[in-house]
Coordinates of C-alpha atoms and ligand atoms in Angstrom, one line a residue:
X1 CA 117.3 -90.6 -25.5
X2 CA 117.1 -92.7 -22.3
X3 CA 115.8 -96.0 -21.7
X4 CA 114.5 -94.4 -18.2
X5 CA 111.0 -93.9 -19.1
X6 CA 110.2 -97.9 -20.4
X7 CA 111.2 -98.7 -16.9
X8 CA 108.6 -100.1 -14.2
X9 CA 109.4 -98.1 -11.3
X10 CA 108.8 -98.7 -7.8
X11 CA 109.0 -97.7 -3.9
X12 CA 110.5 -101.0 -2.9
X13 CA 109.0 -102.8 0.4
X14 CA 111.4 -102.1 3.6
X15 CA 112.4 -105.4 5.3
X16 CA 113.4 -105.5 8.9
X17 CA 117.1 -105.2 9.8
X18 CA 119.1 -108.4 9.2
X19 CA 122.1 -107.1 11.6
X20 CA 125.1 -110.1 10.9
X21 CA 126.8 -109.9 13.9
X22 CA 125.0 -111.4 17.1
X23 CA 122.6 -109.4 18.6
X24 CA 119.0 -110.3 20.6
X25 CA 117.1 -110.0 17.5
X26 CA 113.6 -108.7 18.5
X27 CA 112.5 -106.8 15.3
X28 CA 111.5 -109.6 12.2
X29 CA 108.8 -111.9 14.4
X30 CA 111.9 -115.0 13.9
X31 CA 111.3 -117.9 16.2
X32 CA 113.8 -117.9 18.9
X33 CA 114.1 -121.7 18.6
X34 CA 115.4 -124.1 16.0
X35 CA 113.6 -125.8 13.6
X36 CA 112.6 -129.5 14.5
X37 CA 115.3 -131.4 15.3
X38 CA 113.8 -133.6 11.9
X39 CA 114.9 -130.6 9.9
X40 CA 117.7 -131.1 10.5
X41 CA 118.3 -134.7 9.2
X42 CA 116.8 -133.4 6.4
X43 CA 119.9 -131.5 5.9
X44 CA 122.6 -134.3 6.9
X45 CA 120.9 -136.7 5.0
X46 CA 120.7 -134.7 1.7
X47 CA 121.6 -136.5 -1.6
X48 CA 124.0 -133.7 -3.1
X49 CA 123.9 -135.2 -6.7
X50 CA 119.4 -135.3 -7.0
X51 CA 120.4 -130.7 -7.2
X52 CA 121.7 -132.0 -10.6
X53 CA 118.1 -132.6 -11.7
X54 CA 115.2 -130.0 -11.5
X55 CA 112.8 -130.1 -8.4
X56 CA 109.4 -131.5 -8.4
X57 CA 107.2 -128.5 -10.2
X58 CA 104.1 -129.1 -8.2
X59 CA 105.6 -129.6 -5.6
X60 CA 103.4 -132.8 -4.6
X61 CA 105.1 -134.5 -1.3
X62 CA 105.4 -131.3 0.2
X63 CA 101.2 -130.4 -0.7
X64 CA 100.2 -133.6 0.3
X65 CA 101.9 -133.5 3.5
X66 CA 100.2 -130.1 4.2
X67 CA 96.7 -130.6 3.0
X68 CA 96.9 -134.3 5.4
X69 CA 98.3 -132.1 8.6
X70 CA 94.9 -129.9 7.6
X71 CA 92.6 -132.4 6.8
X72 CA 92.4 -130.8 2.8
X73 CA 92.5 -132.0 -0.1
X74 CA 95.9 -131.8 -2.3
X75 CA 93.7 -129.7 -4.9
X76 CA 93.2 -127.4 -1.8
X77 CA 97.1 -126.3 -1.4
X78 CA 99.3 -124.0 -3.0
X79 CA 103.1 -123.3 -1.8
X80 CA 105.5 -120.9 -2.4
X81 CA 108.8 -119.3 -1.6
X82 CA 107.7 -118.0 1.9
X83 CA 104.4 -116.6 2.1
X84 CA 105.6 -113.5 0.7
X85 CA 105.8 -115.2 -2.8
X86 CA 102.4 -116.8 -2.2
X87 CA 100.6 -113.4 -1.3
X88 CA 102.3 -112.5 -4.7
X89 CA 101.4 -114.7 -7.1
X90 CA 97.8 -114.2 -4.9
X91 CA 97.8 -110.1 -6.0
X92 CA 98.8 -111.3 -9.6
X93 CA 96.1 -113.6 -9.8
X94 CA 92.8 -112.4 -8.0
X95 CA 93.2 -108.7 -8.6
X96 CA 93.0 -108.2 -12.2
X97 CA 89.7 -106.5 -12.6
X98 CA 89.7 -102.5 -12.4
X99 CA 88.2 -102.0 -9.2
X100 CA 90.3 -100.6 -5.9
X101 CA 91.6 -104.0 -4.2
X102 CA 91.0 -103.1 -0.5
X103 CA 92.7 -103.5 3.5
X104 CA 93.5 -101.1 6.3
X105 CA 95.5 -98.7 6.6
X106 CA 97.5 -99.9 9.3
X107 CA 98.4 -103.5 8.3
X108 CA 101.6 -105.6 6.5
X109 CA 103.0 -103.0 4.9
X110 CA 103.8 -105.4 1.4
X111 CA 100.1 -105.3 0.3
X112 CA 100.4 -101.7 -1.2
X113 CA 103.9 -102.6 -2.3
X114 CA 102.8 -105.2 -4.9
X115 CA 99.3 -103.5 -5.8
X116 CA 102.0 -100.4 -7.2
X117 CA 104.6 -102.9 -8.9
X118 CA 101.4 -104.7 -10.1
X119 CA 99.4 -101.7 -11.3
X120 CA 96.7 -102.4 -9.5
X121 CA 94.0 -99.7 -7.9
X122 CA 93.5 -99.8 -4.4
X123 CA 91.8 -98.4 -1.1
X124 CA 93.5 -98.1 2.2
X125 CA 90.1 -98.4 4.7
X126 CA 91.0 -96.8 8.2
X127 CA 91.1 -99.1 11.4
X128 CA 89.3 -98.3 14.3
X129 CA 90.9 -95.8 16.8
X130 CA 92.0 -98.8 19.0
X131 CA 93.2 -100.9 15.9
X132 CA 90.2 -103.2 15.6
X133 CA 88.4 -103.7 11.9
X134 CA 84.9 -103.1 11.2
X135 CA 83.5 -105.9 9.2
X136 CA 80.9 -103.0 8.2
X137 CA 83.9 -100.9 6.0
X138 CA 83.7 -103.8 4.0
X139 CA 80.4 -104.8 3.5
X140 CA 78.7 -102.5 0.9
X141 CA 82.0 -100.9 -0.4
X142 CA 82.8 -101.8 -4.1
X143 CA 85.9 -103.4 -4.3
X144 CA 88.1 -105.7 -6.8
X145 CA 89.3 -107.7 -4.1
X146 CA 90.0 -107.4 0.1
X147 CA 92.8 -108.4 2.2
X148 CA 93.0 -109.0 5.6
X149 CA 95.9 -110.1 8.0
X150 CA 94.6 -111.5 10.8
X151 CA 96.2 -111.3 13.6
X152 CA 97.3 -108.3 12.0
X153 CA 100.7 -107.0 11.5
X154 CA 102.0 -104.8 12.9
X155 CA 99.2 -104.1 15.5
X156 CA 98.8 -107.8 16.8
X157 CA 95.2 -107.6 17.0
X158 CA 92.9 -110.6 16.5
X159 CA 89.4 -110.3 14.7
X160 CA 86.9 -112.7 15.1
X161 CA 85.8 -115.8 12.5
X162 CA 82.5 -114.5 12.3
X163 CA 83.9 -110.6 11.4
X164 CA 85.9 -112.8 8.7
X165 CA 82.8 -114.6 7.6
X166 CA 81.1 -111.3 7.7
X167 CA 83.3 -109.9 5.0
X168 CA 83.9 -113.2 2.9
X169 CA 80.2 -114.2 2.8
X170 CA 79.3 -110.5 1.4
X171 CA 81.7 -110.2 -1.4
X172 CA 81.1 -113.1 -3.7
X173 CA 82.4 -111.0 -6.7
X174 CA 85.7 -110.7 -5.0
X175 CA 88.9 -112.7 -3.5
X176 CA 89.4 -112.1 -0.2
X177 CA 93.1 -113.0 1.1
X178 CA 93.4 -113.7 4.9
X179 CA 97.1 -113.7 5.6
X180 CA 97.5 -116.3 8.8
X181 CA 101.0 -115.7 9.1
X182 CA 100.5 -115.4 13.1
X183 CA 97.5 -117.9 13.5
X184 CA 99.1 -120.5 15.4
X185 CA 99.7 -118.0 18.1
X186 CA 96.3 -118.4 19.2
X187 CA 93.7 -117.3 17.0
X188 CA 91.0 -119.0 15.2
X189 CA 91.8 -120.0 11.5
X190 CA 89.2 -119.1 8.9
X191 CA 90.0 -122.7 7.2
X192 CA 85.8 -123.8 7.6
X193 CA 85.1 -121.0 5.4
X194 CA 87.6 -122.8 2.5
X195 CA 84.6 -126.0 2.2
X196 CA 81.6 -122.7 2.5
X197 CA 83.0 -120.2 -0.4
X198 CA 85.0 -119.9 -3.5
X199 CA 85.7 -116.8 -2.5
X200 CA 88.7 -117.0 0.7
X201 CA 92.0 -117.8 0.4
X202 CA 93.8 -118.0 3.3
X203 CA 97.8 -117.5 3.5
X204 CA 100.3 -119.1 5.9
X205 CA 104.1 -119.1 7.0
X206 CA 107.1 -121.6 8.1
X207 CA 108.7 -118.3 9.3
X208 CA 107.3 -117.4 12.3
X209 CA 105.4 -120.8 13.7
X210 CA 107.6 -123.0 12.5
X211 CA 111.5 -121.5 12.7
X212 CA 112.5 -121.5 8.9
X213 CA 112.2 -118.2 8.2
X214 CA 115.7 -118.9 5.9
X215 CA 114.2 -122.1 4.4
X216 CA 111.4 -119.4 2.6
X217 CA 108.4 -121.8 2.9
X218 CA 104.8 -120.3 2.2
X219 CA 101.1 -122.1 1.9
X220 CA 98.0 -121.2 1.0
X221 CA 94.6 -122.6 1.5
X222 CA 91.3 -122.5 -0.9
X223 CA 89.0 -124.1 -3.3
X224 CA 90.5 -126.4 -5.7
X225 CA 89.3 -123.8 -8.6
X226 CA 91.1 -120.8 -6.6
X227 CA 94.3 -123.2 -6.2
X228 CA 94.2 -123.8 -10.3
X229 CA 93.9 -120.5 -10.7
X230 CA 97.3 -119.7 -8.9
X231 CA 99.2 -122.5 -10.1
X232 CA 97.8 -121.2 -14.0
X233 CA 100.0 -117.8 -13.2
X234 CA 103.0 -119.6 -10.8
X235 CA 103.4 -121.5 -14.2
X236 CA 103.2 -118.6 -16.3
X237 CA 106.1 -116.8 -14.2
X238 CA 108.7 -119.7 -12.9
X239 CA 107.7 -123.1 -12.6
X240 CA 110.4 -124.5 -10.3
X241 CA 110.0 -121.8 -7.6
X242 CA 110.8 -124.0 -5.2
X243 CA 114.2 -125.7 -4.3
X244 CA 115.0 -129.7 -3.3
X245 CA 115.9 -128.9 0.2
X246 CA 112.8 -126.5 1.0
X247 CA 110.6 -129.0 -0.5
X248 CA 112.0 -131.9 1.6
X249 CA 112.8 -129.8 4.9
X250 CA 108.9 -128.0 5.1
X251 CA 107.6 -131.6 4.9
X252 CA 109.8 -132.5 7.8
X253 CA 108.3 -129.2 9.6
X254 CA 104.8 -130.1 9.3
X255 CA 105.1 -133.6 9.9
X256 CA 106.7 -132.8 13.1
X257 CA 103.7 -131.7 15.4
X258 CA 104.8 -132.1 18.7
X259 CA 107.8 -130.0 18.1
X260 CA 105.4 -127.6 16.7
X261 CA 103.0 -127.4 19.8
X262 CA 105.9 -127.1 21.9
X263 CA 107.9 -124.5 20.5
X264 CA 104.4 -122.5 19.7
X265 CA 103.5 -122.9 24.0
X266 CA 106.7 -121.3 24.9
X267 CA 106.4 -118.2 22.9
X268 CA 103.3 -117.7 24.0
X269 CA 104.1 -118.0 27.6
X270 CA 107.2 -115.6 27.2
X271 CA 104.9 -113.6 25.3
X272 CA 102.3 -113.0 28.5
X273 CA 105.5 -112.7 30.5
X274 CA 106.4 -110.3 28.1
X275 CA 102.5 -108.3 28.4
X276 CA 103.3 -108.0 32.4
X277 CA 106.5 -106.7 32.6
X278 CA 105.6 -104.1 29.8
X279 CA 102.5 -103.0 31.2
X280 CA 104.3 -102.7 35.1
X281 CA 106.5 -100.4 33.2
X282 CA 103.8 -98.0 32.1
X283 CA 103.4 -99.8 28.2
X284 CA 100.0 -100.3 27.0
X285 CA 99.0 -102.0 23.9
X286 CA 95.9 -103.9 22.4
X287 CA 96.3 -107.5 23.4
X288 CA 98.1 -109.6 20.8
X289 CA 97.4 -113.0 19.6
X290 CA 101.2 -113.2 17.8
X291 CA 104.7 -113.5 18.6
X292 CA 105.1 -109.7 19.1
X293 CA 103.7 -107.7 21.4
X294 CA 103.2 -103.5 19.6
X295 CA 103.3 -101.2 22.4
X296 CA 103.5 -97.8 23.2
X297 CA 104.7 -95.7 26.8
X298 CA 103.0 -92.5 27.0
X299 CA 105.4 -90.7 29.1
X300 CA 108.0 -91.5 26.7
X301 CA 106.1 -90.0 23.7
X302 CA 105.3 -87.5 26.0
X303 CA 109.4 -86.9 27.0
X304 CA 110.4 -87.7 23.0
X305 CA 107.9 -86.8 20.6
X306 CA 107.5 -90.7 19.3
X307 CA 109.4 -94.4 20.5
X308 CA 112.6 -93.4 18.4
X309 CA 114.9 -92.1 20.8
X310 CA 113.9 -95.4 23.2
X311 CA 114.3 -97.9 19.8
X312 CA 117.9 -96.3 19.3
X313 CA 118.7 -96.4 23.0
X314 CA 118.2 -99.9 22.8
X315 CA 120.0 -100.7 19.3
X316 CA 123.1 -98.9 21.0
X317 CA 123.1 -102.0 23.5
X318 CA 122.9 -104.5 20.6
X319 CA 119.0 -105.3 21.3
X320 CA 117.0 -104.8 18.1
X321 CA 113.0 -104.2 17.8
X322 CA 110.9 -102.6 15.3
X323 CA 110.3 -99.1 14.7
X324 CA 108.0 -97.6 11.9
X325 CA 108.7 -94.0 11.3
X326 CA 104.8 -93.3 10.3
X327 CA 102.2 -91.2 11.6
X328 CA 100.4 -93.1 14.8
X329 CA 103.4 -96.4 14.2
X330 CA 106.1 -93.9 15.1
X331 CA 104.6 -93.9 19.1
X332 CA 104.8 -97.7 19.3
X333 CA 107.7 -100.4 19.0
X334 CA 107.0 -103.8 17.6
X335 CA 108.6 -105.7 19.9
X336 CA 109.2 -110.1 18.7
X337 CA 108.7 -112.5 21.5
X338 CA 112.6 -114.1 22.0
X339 CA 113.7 -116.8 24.5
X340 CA 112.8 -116.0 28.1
X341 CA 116.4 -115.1 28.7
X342 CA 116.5 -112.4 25.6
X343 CA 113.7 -110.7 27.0
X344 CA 114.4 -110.1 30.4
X345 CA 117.5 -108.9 28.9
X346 CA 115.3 -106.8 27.0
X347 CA 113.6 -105.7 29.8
X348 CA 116.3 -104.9 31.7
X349 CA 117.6 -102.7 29.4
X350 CA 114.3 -100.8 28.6
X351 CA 114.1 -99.7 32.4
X352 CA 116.7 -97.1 32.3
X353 CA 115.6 -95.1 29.4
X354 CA 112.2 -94.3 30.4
X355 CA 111.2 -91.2 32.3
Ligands
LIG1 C1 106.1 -112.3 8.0 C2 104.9 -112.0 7.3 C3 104.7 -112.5 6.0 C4 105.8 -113.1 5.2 O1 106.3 -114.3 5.6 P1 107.3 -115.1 4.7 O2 106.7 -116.5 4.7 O3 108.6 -115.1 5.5 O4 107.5 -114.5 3.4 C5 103.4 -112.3 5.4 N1 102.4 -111.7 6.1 C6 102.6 -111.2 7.3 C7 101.5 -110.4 7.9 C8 103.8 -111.3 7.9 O5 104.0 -110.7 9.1

């Protein structure tokens, strides 16, 4: 007799490395720069005693602060505990029927995780051979629902709005989830197609855009029937997902738009910085539209057999970036876009090891 067979077992999601002494952290897609400085008097100005009291379940200041900086309706907003929760409660809710839910193969390697804890079927659709989608691998197919990160992770690559339209406009019977996690980094948001079809939801992150990757604030965008729909199953799970100070702070965030378009304009700056020191070196990758650039040398998978001997080599001097030990991911690294400082430093320490 055990009690090891009632037990709902799973191949847990890998996060990236959350080393705790200081290192030049290149490997989670963190903003290198501190939240708004309005965050922050968030947190000095924090009324201890209102934690006595539960927070607001729908969450409505925060909502309404996002759907104004959006030009949506409060109906038209969900939030969560980072956009990890959000694309969670999203699986839960939009992927119940008994079809295969479908997304690439190469993309944010959480989407299979919760279709298995969730029980739900699903299809892993090739990429292209240079990372791109074809909007034709879903049009046609059937499906009980699609995902799609774009820019995608970890590849960096952008599809178009109309691709996204594409896909959205020919699967009425199902939810499709773009995850915008790395939108602000300059690509176009599929927020139109929220007004054209019932069908979209689209994800989003304080993490990367916005610095408060510790704060754990996630939104999500789509048709006030979608948004009742996920709040139907939040409520059914926890109710008070969200704490005071997250609440309070993520309205700060949003509200603070210059601080936003500045911090945003300096990654991507360091970020083309980045794209022309890497590809002097020999690097090539698809261009990316996020804070991380995924790139691949091949005289050093040439030399080493993958990127894993250069990813250690670097982790011995203290400078972290991602590697995925995967067919194809093991001959790239995923490198975040840090200060312009870290990444010369990363640079400069990438130069010796290659051949
Ligand atoms: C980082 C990331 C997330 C999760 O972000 P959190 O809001 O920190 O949970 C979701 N999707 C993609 C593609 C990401 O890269």
């Amino acid at each position: 007799m055990s009690y090891i067979d009632n037990i709902r077992k799973c191949v847990p999601y890998t996060p990236g490395e959350q080393p705790q002494r200081k290192v030049i952290k290149l490997n989670t897609n963190e903003c290198p720069y501190p939240p708004s400085p309005e965050v922050e008097k968030v947190f000095k100005s924090f009324d201890t005693e209102a934690l006595r009291k539960y927070p607001d379940p729908v969450c409505k200041d925060l909502v309404h602060s996002i759907a104004e900086y959006y030009g949506l309706k409060d109906e038209e907003v969900f939030v969560g505990v980072g956009s990890d929760d959000v694309l969670s409660m999203c699986f839960l809710t939009f992927f119940a029927g008994k079809k295969p839910v479908i997304f690439p193969d190469i993309t944010y390697s959480f989407y299979d995780v919760w279709a298995d804890v969730y029980r739900i079927p699903y299809e892993q659709i090739p990429l292209k051979e240079d990372f791109s989608l074809d909007p034709e691998d879903y049009i046609g197919r059937e499906n009980g629902g699609i995902v799609i990160a774009n820019p995608n992770a970890p590849t960096g690559v952008l599809e178009s709005l109309d691709a996204i339209e594409r896909i959205v406009k020919a699967n009425p019977d199902s939810m499709v989830i773009v995850d915008e996690a790395y939108i602000d980094f300059g690509g176009e948001t599929a927020i139109p197609l929220i007004s054209k079809y019932e069908n979209v939801i689209i994800t989003r992150t304080m993490s990367k855009s916005r610095a408060l990757a510790g704060l754990r604030v996630g939104y999500a965008f789509g048709n006030a029937k979608a948004i009742k729909y996920l709040n139907d199953v939040k409520f059914s799970v926890n109710s008070y997902t969200m704490n005071m100070p997250a609440l309070a702070a993520g309205k700060a965030a949003i509200e603070d738009d210059v601080y936003f378009k500045d911090i945003t304009s300096r990654v991507i700056n360091t970020r083309e910085w980045t794209k022309e020191q890497l590809r002097s070196l020999g690097f090539t990758f698809r261009d990316s539209m996020t804070n991380f650039v995924f790139a691949t040398s091949e005289t050093v998978v040439n030399r080493d057999g993958s990127m894993k001997a250069v990813f250690e080599g670097l982790k011995e001097k203290d400078i972290y970036v991602r590697f995925f030990d995967k067919p194809i991911l093991k001959n790239y690294l995923r490198i975040s876009i840090g200060t312009d400082e870290e990444m010369r430093a990363f640079i400069d320490a990438l130069k010796p090891m290659l051949p």
